[in-house]
Amino acid sequence: MKTITSTMTFCGLLALCGSALAEPAPSHLDRILEQGELRVCTTGDYKPYTYKAESGEYEGIDIDMARSLATSLGVKVQWIQTTWKTLMPDMLAGKCDVGMGGISVTLERQKKAYFSNTLDVDGKIPLVRCEDQSRYQTIEQLNQPSVRLVEPAGGTNEAFVRAFLPKGQLAFHDNVTIFQELLEKRADVMITDASEALYQQKLKPGLCAVNPTHYLQYGEKAYLLPRDDNTWKMYVDQWLHLSKANGSYQKVIGQWLAVPAAQ
């Protein structure tokens, strides 16, 4: 009798465990709708996608898109300040419903998180003083001990330099005032995405984007999402699809981004 009772108890526990495992975890979509807020992790240091002004207000392409996403949900935005080093830890810690702000798609990030559908293609190129454009056209020219490279720490720009330009002198600087390092000749080259290089070229006379339509490394941009939440990813992807289909995404891009002429 004791054996039969123990067996029944064990089977009951298995049934309870199976029932618990069968229940899907609540989606971020449900939490957002219930709490009335969209938590957006952004670095605030990457024009033209995300920038935190002295007033504390955020602006940029993906800031506008974050507000559009929140409007589609009928909720408000809660900005979560992060850095390129802490973006993934913040996502894994559950602080973010979405990461936005010129985020590049990488396999390392894909191991730990989901990405939305692709926003745009945007590869790595050099940003240099205009007078030096001819000196920094190729990997061979860039990968020299005499070349002073400057990058923000922790992102895909640093990863590119470490992988392909190991002979260069790498220094780190914040991503807001880093461009002054080039203009004042404390550094020679910044490897960055073509979109940022073109935008800074427009803002800062004396800086030039080198071969902005011929990338040193192919890249894509997307929004970072919590892994394994398919319901939330499907919503974001559909919102993004409709934003592109009705032209609102292109309108935001047009307000911020310098687009290179076709060659």
PDB file of C-alpha atoms in Angstrom:
ATOM      1  CA  MET A   1       0.000   0.000   0.000  1.00  0.00           C
ATOM      2  CA  LYS A   2       2.828   2.387   0.864  1.00  0.00           C
ATOM      3  CA  THR A   3       4.415   1.737  -2.531  1.00  0.00           C
ATOM      4  CA  ILE A   4       1.149   2.424  -4.351  1.00  0.00           C
ATOM      5  CA  THR A   5       0.634   5.645  -2.367  1.00  0.00           C
ATOM      6  CA  SER A   6       4.182   6.796  -3.075  1.00  0.00           C
ATOM      7  CA  THR A   7       3.751   6.066  -6.757  1.00  0.00           C
ATOM      8  CA  MET A   8       0.497   8.020  -6.909  1.00  0.00           C
ATOM      9  CA  THR A   9       2.098  10.932  -5.088  1.00  0.00           C
ATOM     10  CA  PHE A  10       5.045  10.913  -7.477  1.00  0.00           C
ATOM     11  CA  CYS A  11       2.739  10.825 -10.497  1.00  0.00           C
ATOM     12  CA  GLY A  12       0.749  13.709  -9.081  1.00  0.00           C
ATOM     13  CA  LEU A  13       3.894  15.771  -8.656  1.00  0.00           C
ATOM     14  CA  LEU A  14       4.912  14.990 -12.229  1.00  0.00           C
ATOM     15  CA  ALA A  15       1.507  16.114 -13.461  1.00  0.00           C
ATOM     16  CA  LEU A  16       1.800  19.387 -11.540  1.00  0.00           C
ATOM     17  CA  CYS A  17       5.308  19.979 -12.886  1.00  0.00           C
ATOM     18  CA  GLY A  18       4.163  19.204 -16.408  1.00  0.00           C
ATOM     19  CA  SER A  19       1.269  21.631 -16.057  1.00  0.00           C
ATOM     20  CA  ALA A  20       3.587  24.354 -14.784  1.00  0.00           C
ATOM     21  CA  LEU A  21       6.046  23.777 -17.610  1.00  0.00           C
ATOM     22  CA  ALA A  22       3.272  23.878 -20.164  1.00  0.00           C
ATOM     23  CA  GLU A  23       2.227  27.398 -19.156  1.00  0.00           C
ATOM     24  CA  PRO A  24       4.068  29.947 -21.336  1.00  0.00           C
ATOM     25  CA  ALA A  25       5.854  32.806 -19.632  1.00  0.00           C
ATOM     26  CA  PRO A  26       4.003  36.124 -19.840  1.00  0.00           C
ATOM     27  CA  SER A  27       5.035  38.133 -22.871  1.00  0.00           C
ATOM     28  CA  HIS A  28       6.640  41.561 -22.608  1.00  0.00           C
ATOM     29  CA  LEU A  29       3.729  42.687 -24.748  1.00  0.00           C
ATOM     30  CA  ASP A  30       1.291  41.816 -21.945  1.00  0.00           C
ATOM     31  CA  ARG A  31       3.434  43.560 -19.323  1.00  0.00           C
ATOM     32  CA  ILE A  32       3.740  46.703 -21.453  1.00  0.00           C
ATOM     33  CA  LEU A  33      -0.017  46.915 -21.984  1.00  0.00           C
ATOM     34  CA  GLU A  34      -0.793  46.219 -18.331  1.00  0.00           C
ATOM     35  CA  GLN A  35       1.721  48.704 -16.896  1.00  0.00           C
ATOM     36  CA  GLY A  36       1.318  51.345 -19.579  1.00  0.00           C
ATOM     37  CA  GLU A  37       5.006  51.834 -20.289  1.00  0.00           C
ATOM     38  CA  LEU A  38       7.607  50.728 -22.834  1.00  0.00           C
ATOM     39  CA  ARG A  39      11.100  50.398 -21.360  1.00  0.00           C
ATOM     40  CA  VAL A  40      13.617  51.442 -24.035  1.00  0.00           C
ATOM     41  CA  CYS A  41      17.308  50.864 -23.363  1.00  0.00           C
ATOM     42  CA  THR A  42      19.435  53.358 -25.300  1.00  0.00           C
ATOM     43  CA  THR A  43      22.972  54.725 -24.982  1.00  0.00           C
ATOM     44  CA  GLY A  44      22.208  58.358 -25.837  1.00  0.00           C
ATOM     45  CA  ASP A  45      25.624  58.807 -27.434  1.00  0.00           C
ATOM     46  CA  TYR A  46      25.252  57.727 -31.045  1.00  0.00           C
ATOM     47  CA  LYS A  47      24.031  60.397 -33.444  1.00  0.00           C
ATOM     48  CA  PRO A  48      21.931  60.332 -35.551  1.00  0.00           C
ATOM     49  CA  TYR A  49      20.208  57.382 -33.850  1.00  0.00           C
ATOM     50  CA  THR A  50      20.219  58.278 -30.162  1.00  0.00           C
ATOM     51  CA  TYR A  51      21.494  61.316 -28.318  1.00  0.00           C
ATOM     52  CA  LYS A  52      20.837  62.617 -24.822  1.00  0.00           C
ATOM     53  CA  ALA A  53      20.968  66.410 -24.840  1.00  0.00           C
ATOM     54  CA  GLU A  54      22.133  68.540 -21.904  1.00  0.00           C
ATOM     55  CA  SER A  55      18.474  69.107 -21.080  1.00  0.00           C
ATOM     56  CA  GLY A  56      18.120  65.375 -20.449  1.00  0.00           C
ATOM     57  CA  GLU A  57      15.847  64.890 -23.464  1.00  0.00           C
ATOM     58  CA  TYR A  58      16.592  62.172 -26.010  1.00  0.00           C
ATOM     59  CA  GLU A  59      16.544  62.731 -29.751  1.00  0.00           C
ATOM     60  CA  GLY A  60      17.436  60.876 -32.939  1.00  0.00           C
ATOM     61  CA  ILE A  61      16.118  58.393 -35.484  1.00  0.00           C
ATOM     62  CA  ASP A  62      15.506  55.558 -33.055  1.00  0.00           C
ATOM     63  CA  ILE A  63      14.187  57.902 -30.386  1.00  0.00           C
ATOM     64  CA  ASP A  64      11.486  59.002 -32.817  1.00  0.00           C
ATOM     65  CA  MET A  65      10.840  55.349 -33.699  1.00  0.00           C
ATOM     66  CA  ALA A  66      10.619  54.386 -30.020  1.00  0.00           C
ATOM     67  CA  ARG A  67       7.958  57.023 -29.508  1.00  0.00           C
ATOM     68  CA  SER A  68       6.124  55.680 -32.567  1.00  0.00           C
ATOM     69  CA  LEU A  69       6.243  52.142 -31.146  1.00  0.00           C
ATOM     70  CA  ALA A  70       4.906  53.379 -27.802  1.00  0.00           C
ATOM     71  CA  THR A  71       2.108  55.289 -29.553  1.00  0.00           C
ATOM     72  CA  SER A  72       1.103  52.132 -31.427  1.00  0.00           C
ATOM     73  CA  LEU A  73       0.729  50.418 -28.047  1.00  0.00           C
ATOM     74  CA  GLY A  74      -1.028  53.323 -26.353  1.00  0.00           C
ATOM     75  CA  VAL A  75       1.662  53.588 -23.669  1.00  0.00           C
ATOM     76  CA  LYS A  76       4.399  56.006 -22.583  1.00  0.00           C
ATOM     77  CA  VAL A  77       8.158  55.556 -23.022  1.00  0.00           C
ATOM     78  CA  GLN A  78      10.456  54.949 -20.083  1.00  0.00           C
ATOM     79  CA  TRP A  79      14.040  55.623 -21.171  1.00  0.00           C
ATOM     80  CA  ILE A  80      16.639  53.305 -19.629  1.00  0.00           C
ATOM     81  CA  GLN A  81      20.131  54.802 -19.881  1.00  0.00           C
ATOM     82  CA  THR A  82      22.687  52.176 -20.843  1.00  0.00           C
ATOM     83  CA  THR A  83      26.144  51.951 -22.460  1.00  0.00           C
ATOM     84  CA  TRP A  84      27.537  49.768 -25.205  1.00  0.00           C
ATOM     85  CA  LYS A  85      29.261  47.653 -22.552  1.00  0.00           C
ATOM     86  CA  THR A  86      26.157  47.247 -20.403  1.00  0.00           C
ATOM     87  CA  LEU A  87      23.495  46.992 -23.126  1.00  0.00           C
ATOM     88  CA  MET A  88      23.424  43.199 -23.174  1.00  0.00           C
ATOM     89  CA  PRO A  89      23.705  42.787 -19.374  1.00  0.00           C
ATOM     90  CA  ASP A  90      20.795  45.211 -18.992  1.00  0.00           C
ATOM     91  CA  MET A  91      18.765  43.215 -21.508  1.00  0.00           C
ATOM     92  CA  LEU A  92      19.546  39.926 -19.747  1.00  0.00           C
ATOM     93  CA  ALA A  93      18.678  41.483 -16.380  1.00  0.00           C
ATOM     94  CA  GLY A  94      15.170  42.256 -17.651  1.00  0.00           C
ATOM     95  CA  LYS A  95      15.564  46.032 -17.615  1.00  0.00           C
ATOM     96  CA  CYS A  96      14.628  46.489 -21.286  1.00  0.00           C
ATOM     97  CA  ASP A  97      11.618  45.676 -23.409  1.00  0.00           C
ATOM     98  CA  VAL A  98      13.637  46.785 -26.426  1.00  0.00           C
ATOM     99  CA  GLY A  99      17.110  48.126 -27.148  1.00  0.00           C
ATOM    100  CA  MET A 100      17.192  50.962 -29.698  1.00  0.00           C
ATOM    101  CA  GLY A 101      19.831  53.337 -30.973  1.00  0.00           C
ATOM    102  CA  GLY A 102      21.817  52.209 -34.027  1.00  0.00           C
ATOM    103  CA  ILE A 103      22.406  48.672 -32.755  1.00  0.00           C
ATOM    104  CA  SER A 104      24.339  46.418 -35.125  1.00  0.00           C
ATOM    105  CA  VAL A 105      23.322  42.814 -35.656  1.00  0.00           C
ATOM    106  CA  THR A 106      26.014  40.380 -34.527  1.00  0.00           C
ATOM    107  CA  LEU A 107      26.073  36.653 -33.889  1.00  0.00           C
ATOM    108  CA  GLU A 108      27.420  37.245 -30.379  1.00  0.00           C
ATOM    109  CA  ARG A 109      24.367  39.347 -29.537  1.00  0.00           C
ATOM    110  CA  GLN A 110      22.101  36.851 -31.286  1.00  0.00           C
ATOM    111  CA  LYS A 111      23.292  34.141 -28.874  1.00  0.00           C
ATOM    112  CA  LYS A 112      21.710  36.025 -25.991  1.00  0.00           C
ATOM    113  CA  ALA A 113      18.854  38.029 -27.473  1.00  0.00           C
ATOM    114  CA  TYR A 114      16.476  38.355 -30.387  1.00  0.00           C
ATOM    115  CA  PHE A 115      16.670  40.990 -33.110  1.00  0.00           C
ATOM    116  CA  SER A 116      13.765  42.606 -34.897  1.00  0.00           C
ATOM    117  CA  ASN A 117      13.611  42.407 -38.664  1.00  0.00           C
ATOM    118  CA  THR A 118      16.438  44.334 -40.292  1.00  0.00           C
ATOM    119  CA  LEU A 119      16.150  48.109 -40.420  1.00  0.00           C
ATOM    120  CA  ASP A 120      18.903  48.901 -42.900  1.00  0.00           C
ATOM    121  CA  VAL A 121      22.279  47.767 -44.193  1.00  0.00           C
ATOM    122  CA  ASP A 122      25.076  49.885 -42.724  1.00  0.00           C
ATOM    123  CA  GLY A 123      28.712  48.763 -42.869  1.00  0.00           C
ATOM    124  CA  LYS A 124      31.969  49.883 -41.291  1.00  0.00           C
ATOM    125  CA  ILE A 125      34.070  52.614 -42.925  1.00  0.00           C
ATOM    126  CA  PRO A 126      36.825  55.014 -41.808  1.00  0.00           C
ATOM    127  CA  LEU A 127      36.043  58.562 -40.664  1.00  0.00           C
ATOM    128  CA  VAL A 128      39.128  60.760 -41.050  1.00  0.00           C
ATOM    129  CA  ARG A 129      40.266  64.329 -41.579  1.00  0.00           C
ATOM    130  CA  CYS A 130      39.437  65.249 -45.172  1.00  0.00           C
ATOM    131  CA  GLU A 131      43.070  66.030 -45.940  1.00  0.00           C
ATOM    132  CA  ASP A 132      43.991  62.409 -45.106  1.00  0.00           C
ATOM    133  CA  GLN A 133      41.385  60.523 -47.134  1.00  0.00           C
ATOM    134  CA  SER A 134      43.864  59.058 -49.622  1.00  0.00           C
ATOM    135  CA  ARG A 135      45.988  57.625 -46.785  1.00  0.00           C
ATOM    136  CA  TYR A 136      43.233  55.464 -45.288  1.00  0.00           C
ATOM    137  CA  GLN A 137      41.459  53.696 -48.142  1.00  0.00           C
ATOM    138  CA  THR A 138      42.212  50.040 -47.395  1.00  0.00           C
ATOM    139  CA  ILE A 139      42.686  47.605 -44.530  1.00  0.00           C
ATOM    140  CA  GLU A 140      46.387  47.451 -45.408  1.00  0.00           C
ATOM    141  CA  GLN A 141      46.725  51.227 -45.067  1.00  0.00           C
ATOM    142  CA  LEU A 142      44.771  51.267 -41.823  1.00  0.00           C
ATOM    143  CA  ASN A 143      46.494  48.309 -40.163  1.00  0.00           C
ATOM    144  CA  GLN A 144      49.797  50.056 -39.480  1.00  0.00           C
ATOM    145  CA  PRO A 145      51.614  50.792 -36.187  1.00  0.00           C
ATOM    146  CA  SER A 146      51.657  54.504 -37.035  1.00  0.00           C
ATOM    147  CA  VAL A 147      47.852  54.780 -37.357  1.00  0.00           C
ATOM    148  CA  ARG A 148      46.156  56.177 -34.249  1.00  0.00           C
ATOM    149  CA  LEU A 149      42.676  54.692 -33.993  1.00  0.00           C
ATOM    150  CA  VAL A 150      40.045  56.008 -31.599  1.00  0.00           C
ATOM    151  CA  GLU A 151      36.799  54.244 -30.666  1.00  0.00           C
ATOM    152  CA  PRO A 152      34.116  54.124 -27.996  1.00  0.00           C
ATOM    153  CA  ALA A 153      34.628  51.104 -25.753  1.00  0.00           C
ATOM    154  CA  GLY A 154      32.495  48.010 -25.872  1.00  0.00           C
ATOM    155  CA  GLY A 155      30.739  48.134 -29.244  1.00  0.00           C
ATOM    156  CA  THR A 156      31.140  46.720 -32.724  1.00  0.00           C
ATOM    157  CA  ASN A 157      33.590  49.468 -33.730  1.00  0.00           C
ATOM    158  CA  GLU A 158      36.070  48.271 -31.129  1.00  0.00           C
ATOM    159  CA  ALA A 159      35.439  44.664 -32.167  1.00  0.00           C
ATOM    160  CA  PHE A 160      36.231  45.500 -35.800  1.00  0.00           C
ATOM    161  CA  VAL A 161      39.493  47.229 -34.889  1.00  0.00           C
ATOM    162  CA  ARG A 162      40.633  44.358 -32.684  1.00  0.00           C
ATOM    163  CA  ALA A 163      39.802  41.802 -35.365  1.00  0.00           C
ATOM    164  CA  PHE A 164      41.154  43.544 -38.474  1.00  0.00           C
ATOM    165  CA  LEU A 165      43.493  46.354 -37.370  1.00  0.00           C
ATOM    166  CA  PRO A 166      45.564  44.823 -34.549  1.00  0.00           C
ATOM    167  CA  LYS A 167      48.733  46.669 -35.533  1.00  0.00           C
ATOM    168  CA  GLY A 168      47.188  50.118 -35.058  1.00  0.00           C
ATOM    169  CA  GLN A 169      47.327  52.214 -31.883  1.00  0.00           C
ATOM    170  CA  LEU A 170      43.886  51.894 -30.297  1.00  0.00           C
ATOM    171  CA  ALA A 171      42.631  54.492 -27.824  1.00  0.00           C
ATOM    172  CA  PHE A 172      39.173  54.908 -26.300  1.00  0.00           C
ATOM    173  CA  HIS A 173      37.005  57.999 -25.997  1.00  0.00           C
ATOM    174  CA  ASP A 174      33.371  58.781 -25.329  1.00  0.00           C
ATOM    175  CA  ASN A 175      31.180  58.668 -28.404  1.00  0.00           C
ATOM    176  CA  VAL A 176      29.967  62.269 -28.082  1.00  0.00           C
ATOM    177  CA  THR A 177      33.251  64.223 -28.195  1.00  0.00           C
ATOM    178  CA  ILE A 178      35.311  61.562 -29.983  1.00  0.00           C
ATOM    179  CA  PHE A 179      35.139  63.453 -33.289  1.00  0.00           C
ATOM    180  CA  GLN A 180      37.050  66.365 -31.825  1.00  0.00           C
ATOM    181  CA  GLU A 181      39.953  63.964 -31.257  1.00  0.00           C
ATOM    182  CA  LEU A 182      40.209  63.616 -35.047  1.00  0.00           C
ATOM    183  CA  LEU A 183      39.823  67.313 -35.786  1.00  0.00           C
ATOM    184  CA  GLU A 184      42.467  68.284 -33.234  1.00  0.00           C
ATOM    185  CA  LYS A 185      44.846  65.608 -34.573  1.00  0.00           C
ATOM    186  CA  ARG A 186      45.026  63.579 -31.386  1.00  0.00           C
ATOM    187  CA  ALA A 187      43.834  60.599 -33.436  1.00  0.00           C
ATOM    188  CA  ASP A 188      43.844  59.721 -37.131  1.00  0.00           C
ATOM    189  CA  VAL A 189      40.965  57.333 -37.802  1.00  0.00           C
ATOM    190  CA  MET A 190      37.661  56.302 -36.323  1.00  0.00           C
ATOM    191  CA  ILE A 191      36.093  53.144 -37.715  1.00  0.00           C
ATOM    192  CA  THR A 192      32.324  53.487 -37.530  1.00  0.00           C
ATOM    193  CA  ASP A 193      29.124  52.815 -39.415  1.00  0.00           C
ATOM    194  CA  ALA A 194      28.649  54.708 -42.663  1.00  0.00           C
ATOM    195  CA  SER A 195      25.484  56.361 -41.354  1.00  0.00           C
ATOM    196  CA  GLU A 196      27.285  57.900 -38.378  1.00  0.00           C
ATOM    197  CA  ALA A 197      30.276  58.913 -40.504  1.00  0.00           C
ATOM    198  CA  LEU A 198      28.032  60.670 -43.032  1.00  0.00           C
ATOM    199  CA  TYR A 199      26.087  62.423 -40.303  1.00  0.00           C
ATOM    200  CA  GLN A 200      29.231  63.666 -38.546  1.00  0.00           C
ATOM    201  CA  GLN A 201      30.695  64.730 -41.900  1.00  0.00           C
ATOM    202  CA  LYS A 202      27.650  66.967 -42.303  1.00  0.00           C
ATOM    203  CA  LEU A 203      27.959  68.364 -38.772  1.00  0.00           C
ATOM    204  CA  LYS A 204      31.724  68.855 -38.615  1.00  0.00           C
ATOM    205  CA  PRO A 205      33.513  70.425 -41.582  1.00  0.00           C
ATOM    206  CA  GLY A 206      36.968  68.907 -41.879  1.00  0.00           C
ATOM    207  CA  LEU A 207      35.839  65.320 -41.330  1.00  0.00           C
ATOM    208  CA  CYS A 208      35.154  63.011 -44.273  1.00  0.00           C
ATOM    209  CA  ALA A 209      33.568  59.585 -44.596  1.00  0.00           C
ATOM    210  CA  VAL A 210      35.859  57.363 -46.670  1.00  0.00           C
ATOM    211  CA  ASN A 211      34.072  55.378 -49.411  1.00  0.00           C
ATOM    212  CA  PRO A 212      30.692  55.429 -47.643  1.00  0.00           C
ATOM    213  CA  THR A 213      29.049  53.064 -50.137  1.00  0.00           C
ATOM    214  CA  HIS A 214      31.926  50.548 -50.139  1.00  0.00           C
ATOM    215  CA  TYR A 215      32.054  48.970 -46.694  1.00  0.00           C
ATOM    216  CA  LEU A 216      35.106  47.452 -45.046  1.00  0.00           C
ATOM    217  CA  GLN A 217      32.649  45.121 -43.302  1.00  0.00           C
ATOM    218  CA  TYR A 218      29.015  44.418 -44.123  1.00  0.00           C
ATOM    219  CA  GLY A 219      26.571  45.191 -41.335  1.00  0.00           C
ATOM    220  CA  GLU A 220      22.876  45.452 -40.527  1.00  0.00           C
ATOM    221  CA  LYS A 221      20.957  47.390 -37.918  1.00  0.00           C
ATOM    222  CA  ALA A 222      17.943  46.164 -35.968  1.00  0.00           C
ATOM    223  CA  TYR A 223      16.245  46.532 -32.606  1.00  0.00           C
ATOM    224  CA  LEU A 224      17.372  44.306 -29.738  1.00  0.00           C
ATOM    225  CA  LEU A 225      14.660  42.225 -28.078  1.00  0.00           C
ATOM    226  CA  PRO A 226      14.443  39.761 -25.177  1.00  0.00           C
ATOM    227  CA  ARG A 227      15.203  36.222 -26.311  1.00  0.00           C
ATOM    228  CA  ASP A 228      12.439  33.607 -26.636  1.00  0.00           C
ATOM    229  CA  ASP A 229       9.542  36.077 -26.481  1.00  0.00           C
ATOM    230  CA  ASN A 230       8.052  35.374 -29.898  1.00  0.00           C
ATOM    231  CA  THR A 231       4.808  37.221 -29.192  1.00  0.00           C
ATOM    232  CA  TRP A 232       6.629  40.487 -28.512  1.00  0.00           C
ATOM    233  CA  LYS A 233       8.997  40.043 -31.463  1.00  0.00           C
ATOM    234  CA  MET A 234       6.052  39.436 -33.808  1.00  0.00           C
ATOM    235  CA  TYR A 235       4.404  42.659 -32.637  1.00  0.00           C
ATOM    236  CA  VAL A 236       7.583  44.725 -33.110  1.00  0.00           C
ATOM    237  CA  ASP A 237       8.214  43.208 -36.537  1.00  0.00           C
ATOM    238  CA  GLN A 238       4.666  43.932 -37.682  1.00  0.00           C
ATOM    239  CA  TRP A 239       4.813  47.512 -36.393  1.00  0.00           C
ATOM    240  CA  LEU A 240       8.136  47.994 -38.212  1.00  0.00           C
ATOM    241  CA  HIS A 241       6.755  46.468 -41.420  1.00  0.00           C
ATOM    242  CA  LEU A 242       3.775  48.840 -41.382  1.00  0.00           C
ATOM    243  CA  SER A 243       6.018  51.816 -40.546  1.00  0.00           C
ATOM    244  CA  LYS A 244       8.044  51.108 -43.662  1.00  0.00           C
ATOM    245  CA  ALA A 245       4.992  50.347 -45.798  1.00  0.00           C
ATOM    246  CA  ASN A 246       3.220  53.607 -44.948  1.00  0.00           C
ATOM    247  CA  GLY A 247       6.394  55.710 -45.271  1.00  0.00           C
ATOM    248  CA  SER A 248       6.665  56.884 -41.667  1.00  0.00           C
ATOM    249  CA  TYR A 249      10.041  55.156 -41.171  1.00  0.00           C
ATOM    250  CA  GLN A 250      11.456  56.751 -44.326  1.00  0.00           C
ATOM    251  CA  LYS A 251      10.166  60.140 -43.176  1.00  0.00           C
ATOM    252  CA  VAL A 252      12.065  59.856 -39.890  1.00  0.00           C
ATOM    253  CA  ILE A 253      15.229  58.755 -41.723  1.00  0.00           C
ATOM    254  CA  GLY A 254      14.916  61.684 -44.103  1.00  0.00           C
ATOM    255  CA  GLN A 255      14.730  64.160 -41.233  1.00  0.00           C
ATOM    256  CA  TRP A 256      17.978  62.944 -39.669  1.00  0.00           C
ATOM    257  CA  LEU A 257      20.258  61.084 -42.044  1.00  0.00           C
ATOM    258  CA  ALA A 258      22.556  62.313 -44.792  1.00  0.00           C
ATOM    259  CA  VAL A 259      22.156  59.779 -47.572  1.00  0.00           C
ATOM    260  CA  PRO A 260      25.147  59.251 -49.916  1.00  0.00           C
ATOM    261  CA  ALA A 261      24.697  59.961 -53.590  1.00  0.00           C
ATOM    262  CA  ALA A 262      24.556  56.876 -55.808  1.00  0.00           C
ATOM    263  CA  GLN A 263      27.873  55.983 -57.420  1.00  0.00           C
TER     264      GLN A 263
END
